[in-house]
Tab-separated table of C-alpha atoms in Angstrom:
chain	number	residue	atom	x	y	z
M	1	ARG	CA	-4.104	13.885	37.838
M	2	ILE	CA	-4.320	15.619	34.648
M	3	GLY	CA	-6.732	18.987	34.976
M	4	PRO	CA	-7.349	22.246	33.085
M	5	LYS	CA	-4.563	23.596	36.110
M	6	ASN	CA	-1.330	21.022	35.286
M	7	GLN	CA	-2.536	20.380	31.597
M	8	VAL	CA	0.687	20.042	28.881
M	9	PRO	CA	0.707	22.191	26.046
M	10	GLY	CA	-1.165	21.479	23.097
M	11	MET	CA	-3.366	19.410	25.980
M	12	SER	CA	-7.249	20.466	25.664
M	13	VAL	CA	-9.287	19.229	28.662
M	14	GLY	CA	-13.281	18.835	29.065
M	15	HIS	CA	-16.125	17.250	30.448
M	16	HIS	CA	-19.052	15.615	28.336
M	17	PRO	CA	-22.063	15.354	30.362
M	18	ARG	CA	-22.213	11.756	29.040
M	19	LEU	CA	-18.794	10.375	28.874
M	20	GLY	CA	-17.511	11.995	31.512
M	21	PHE	CA	-13.865	13.233	31.941
M	22	SER	CA	-12.478	13.731	28.114
M	23	VAL	CA	-8.597	14.648	27.050
M	24	GLN	CA	-7.609	15.627	23.851
M	25	PHE	CA	-4.251	15.719	22.812
M	26	THR	CA	-3.525	17.956	19.931
M	27	GLN	CA	0.274	17.855	19.708
M	28	ALA	CA	3.276	16.244	21.947
M	29	PRO	CA	4.477	18.100	24.977
M	30	ARG	CA	7.688	20.444	24.071
M	31	SER	CA	10.239	18.425	26.536
M	32	ASP	CA	9.654	15.134	25.067
M	33	ALA	CA	10.215	15.567	21.336
M	34	GLY	CA	7.075	14.884	19.560
M	35	ILE	CA	6.290	11.344	21.995
M	36	LEU	CA	2.962	10.984	24.309
M	37	ARG	CA	3.297	8.801	27.255
M	38	PHE	CA	0.723	8.416	29.886
M	39	GLY	CA	-0.058	6.430	32.861
M	40	SER	CA	3.061	4.453	31.520
M	41	ARG	CA	4.989	5.175	34.833
M	42	ALA	CA	4.655	3.087	38.274
M	43	GLY	CA	2.330	4.423	40.349
M	44	ASP	CA	0.471	6.309	37.670
M	45	VAL	CA	-3.312	6.384	37.544
M	46	LEU	CA	-5.208	7.265	34.487
M	47	ASN	CA	-8.902	7.394	33.862
M	48	PHE	CA	-10.542	9.065	30.697
M	49	GLY	CA	-14.172	9.404	29.973
M	50	SER	CA	-13.120	9.366	26.292
M	51	LEU	CA	-9.749	9.937	24.288
M	52	ALA	CA	-8.469	11.393	21.478
M	53	PHE	CA	-4.626	12.511	20.099
M	54	THR	CA	-2.617	13.605	17.585
M	55	SER	CA	1.579	12.910	17.201
M	56	SER	CA	3.765	12.870	14.823
M	57	GLY	CA	5.731	10.591	17.179
M	58	SER	CA	4.799	7.610	19.221
M	59	VAL	CA	1.853	7.368	21.341
M	60	THR	CA	1.902	5.138	24.950
M	61	VAL	CA	-1.313	5.312	26.717
M	62	VAL	CA	-1.739	2.813	29.681
M	63	GLU	CA	-5.529	3.554	30.940
M	64	ASP	CA	-6.826	2.025	34.128
M	65	SER	CA	-9.910	1.418	33.219
M	66	ALA	CA	-12.345	1.353	30.102
M	67	THR	CA	-11.266	3.169	27.203
M	68	ASN	CA	-13.258	4.875	24.662
M	69	LEU	CA	-11.586	6.194	21.330
M	70	SER	CA	-13.880	9.381	20.211
M	71	GLY	CA	-12.870	11.404	17.146
M	72	SER	CA	-9.519	11.655	14.784
M	73	SER	CA	-6.624	10.340	16.230
M	74	THR	CA	-3.326	10.142	14.191
M	75	ALA	CA	-0.147	8.545	15.718
M	76	GLN	CA	3.451	7.397	14.188
M	77	SER	CA	3.215	4.704	16.394
M	78	LEU	CA	0.627	3.287	19.230
M	79	SER	CA	0.704	1.209	22.125
M	80	LEU	CA	-2.652	1.552	23.943
M	81	SER	CA	-3.554	-0.471	27.084
M	82	SER	CA	-6.644	-0.562	28.895
M	83	GLY	CA	-7.735	-1.773	32.286
M	84	GLY	CA	-10.889	-2.641	30.945
M	85	SER	CA	-13.018	-2.576	26.944
M	86	VAL	CA	-11.339	-0.858	24.354
M	87	THR	CA	-14.357	0.576	22.203
M	88	GLY	CA	-15.036	3.269	20.006
M	89	THR	CA	-17.465	6.227	19.104
M	90	GLY	CA	-17.209	8.268	15.826
M	91	VAL	CA	-13.571	6.666	15.509
M	92	ASN	CA	-10.829	7.981	12.610
M	93	LEU	CA	-7.455	6.414	14.191
M	94	ASN	CA	-4.477	6.333	11.605
M	95	VAL	CA	-1.352	5.338	12.749
M	96	ALA	CA	2.146	5.735	10.208
M	97	ASP	CA	3.577	2.631	11.500
M	98	ALA	CA	2.639	-0.341	14.230
M	99	ALA	CA	-0.269	-0.283	16.746
M	100	THR	CA	-0.255	-2.283	19.536
M	101	VAL	CA	-3.885	-2.527	21.266
M	102	SER	CA	-4.734	-4.492	24.448
M	103	GLY	CA	-7.419	-4.675	26.630
M	104	LYS	CA	-10.394	-7.045	28.218
M	105	SER	CA	-12.231	-6.576	24.999
M	106	ILE	CA	-11.779	-4.705	22.361
M	107	SER	CA	-15.141	-3.674	19.870
M	108	LEU	CA	-13.891	-1.087	17.198
M	109	LEU	CA	-15.545	-0.241	13.737
M	110	THR	CA	-18.947	-0.307	15.060
M	111	ALA	CA	-20.535	2.728	13.212
M	112	ALA	CA	-20.688	3.359	9.427
M	113	GLY	CA	-18.062	6.289	8.961
M	114	ASP	CA	-15.455	4.672	11.599
M	115	THR	CA	-11.958	3.909	10.303
M	116	LEU	CA	-9.030	2.041	11.188
M	117	ASN	CA	-5.535	2.397	9.369
M	118	VAL	CA	-2.483	1.091	10.450
M	119	ALA	CA	0.444	1.086	7.565
M	120	ASN	CA	2.048	-1.746	9.353
M	121	ASN	CA	1.310	-4.299	11.595
M	122	LEU	CA	-1.732	-4.423	14.248
M	123	THR	CA	-1.643	-6.486	17.532
M	124	LEU	CA	-4.628	-7.004	19.257
M	125	SER	CA	-5.304	-8.592	22.635
M	126	ALA	CA	-7.817	-9.262	24.911
M	127	SER	CA	-7.451	-10.975	28.303
M	128	GLY	CA	-9.315	-13.426	30.717
M	129	GLY	CA	-11.234	-14.495	27.053
M	130	GLY	CA	-12.386	-11.442	26.097
M	131	ALA	CA	-13.657	-10.883	22.611
M	132	ILE	CA	-12.072	-8.929	19.918
M	133	SER	CA	-14.036	-7.262	17.279
M	134	ILE	CA	-13.211	-5.061	14.281
M	135	GLY	CA	-16.735	-4.484	12.700
M	136	SER	CA	-17.749	-4.269	8.849
M	137	SER	CA	-19.378	-0.930	9.385
M	138	GLY	CA	-16.472	1.128	9.107
M	139	SER	CA	-13.433	0.743	6.748
M	140	ALA	CA	-10.109	-1.366	8.439
M	141	ASN	CA	-7.070	-1.538	6.506
M	142	PHE	CA	-3.567	-2.899	8.192
M	143	GLY	CA	-0.245	-4.061	6.592
M	144	SER	CA	-0.402	-6.505	8.409
M	145	LEU	CA	-2.155	-8.616	11.489
M	146	THR	CA	-1.780	-10.557	14.842
M	147	PHE	CA	-4.213	-11.382	17.594
M	148	ALA	CA	-4.378	-13.093	21.165
M	149	THR	CA	-7.465	-14.128	23.135
M	150	THR	CA	-9.152	-17.258	24.284
M	151	GLY	CA	-12.251	-15.781	23.001
M	152	SER	CA	-14.002	-15.055	20.252
M	153	VAL	CA	-12.282	-13.095	17.322
M	154	SER	CA	-14.096	-11.438	14.384
M	155	ILE	CA	-12.330	-9.107	12.315
M	156	SER	CA	-13.306	-7.622	8.742
M	157	GLU	CA	-10.836	-5.740	6.654
M	158	ASP	CA	-11.231	-4.006	3.665
M	159	SER	CA	-8.364	-4.732	1.642
M	160	SER	CA	-5.953	-8.050	1.548
M	161	THR	CA	-4.664	-9.610	5.084
M	162	LEU	CA	-1.483	-10.528	5.983
M	163	LEU	CA	-1.153	-12.872	9.597
M	164	GLN	CA	1.869	-11.845	11.127
M	165	GLY	CA	3.868	-13.637	13.929
M	166	SER	CA	1.854	-15.928	16.205
M	167	SER	CA	-1.990	-15.428	16.532
M	168	THR	CA	-4.395	-17.332	18.709
M	169	ALA	CA	-8.355	-17.247	19.198
M	170	GLY	CA	-11.154	-19.471	21.053
M	171	SER	CA	-13.074	-18.990	17.794
M	172	MET	CA	-12.459	-16.943	14.872
M	173	ALA	CA	-14.465	-15.084	12.055
M	174	LEU	CA	-12.156	-13.556	9.473
M	175	THR	CA	-13.426	-11.657	6.500
M	176	SER	CA	-11.136	-9.700	3.857
M	177	ALA	CA	-11.442	-7.662	0.866
M	178	GLY	CA	-8.683	-9.490	-0.947
M	179	ALA	CA	-6.416	-12.117	-0.672
M	180	ILE	CA	-6.001	-13.693	2.918
M	181	SER	CA	-2.415	-15.118	3.786
M	182	ALA	CA	-0.397	-15.812	6.609
M	183	GLY	CA	3.210	-16.163	5.132
M	184	THR	CA	5.516	-17.898	8.300
M	185	ALA	CA	2.723	-16.295	10.541
M	186	SER	CA	1.488	-19.311	12.668
M	187	LEU	CA	-2.583	-19.598	14.022
M	188	ALA	CA	-4.104	-21.523	16.580
M	189	VAL	CA	-7.914	-21.468	17.086
M	190	SER	CA	-9.858	-24.048	19.507
M	191	GLY	CA	-13.002	-23.445	18.330
M	192	ASN	CA	-14.545	-23.107	14.738
M	193	ALA	CA	-12.695	-20.860	12.085
M	194	SER	CA	-14.162	-19.216	8.890
């Protein structure tokens, strides 16, 4: 359990009246050389009301319930796994390398001013037929994109879009401000695609 008495250096713990428990990491634990790992060991239980992080290294978060990204977050690389939906409030997420985000559903960039920047590949996966949505309200830019769900995928990117690896969807709406290319990537959509 993470709380005010057992927090790591650079971690602030608070309580938001509507969101519940909130933790913000402003630096990595000193013993872990710029790497943040939370909830990734067997037996760990991790539940936040909202989540923001800042690290010059990799960030790994495995949350046992829904994940609400809030505010500004930065990382060299990101692995975020949620036991529920992945959503965001006032999100400004910047990843210098690759990012993997998984949950029962993913819905980000639902408000003007939200940003999602991933320099290399962004991998999105939703289990159980959950929807994946990267909205057009905010600003999204990724080096390349991979997604996996049997549900719907709706993604808007504010630059060229490069599909990488193997992507699957029940239905797909992909919007790009530039060219859409796939190279050697494979794409399987069982329903309508645009």
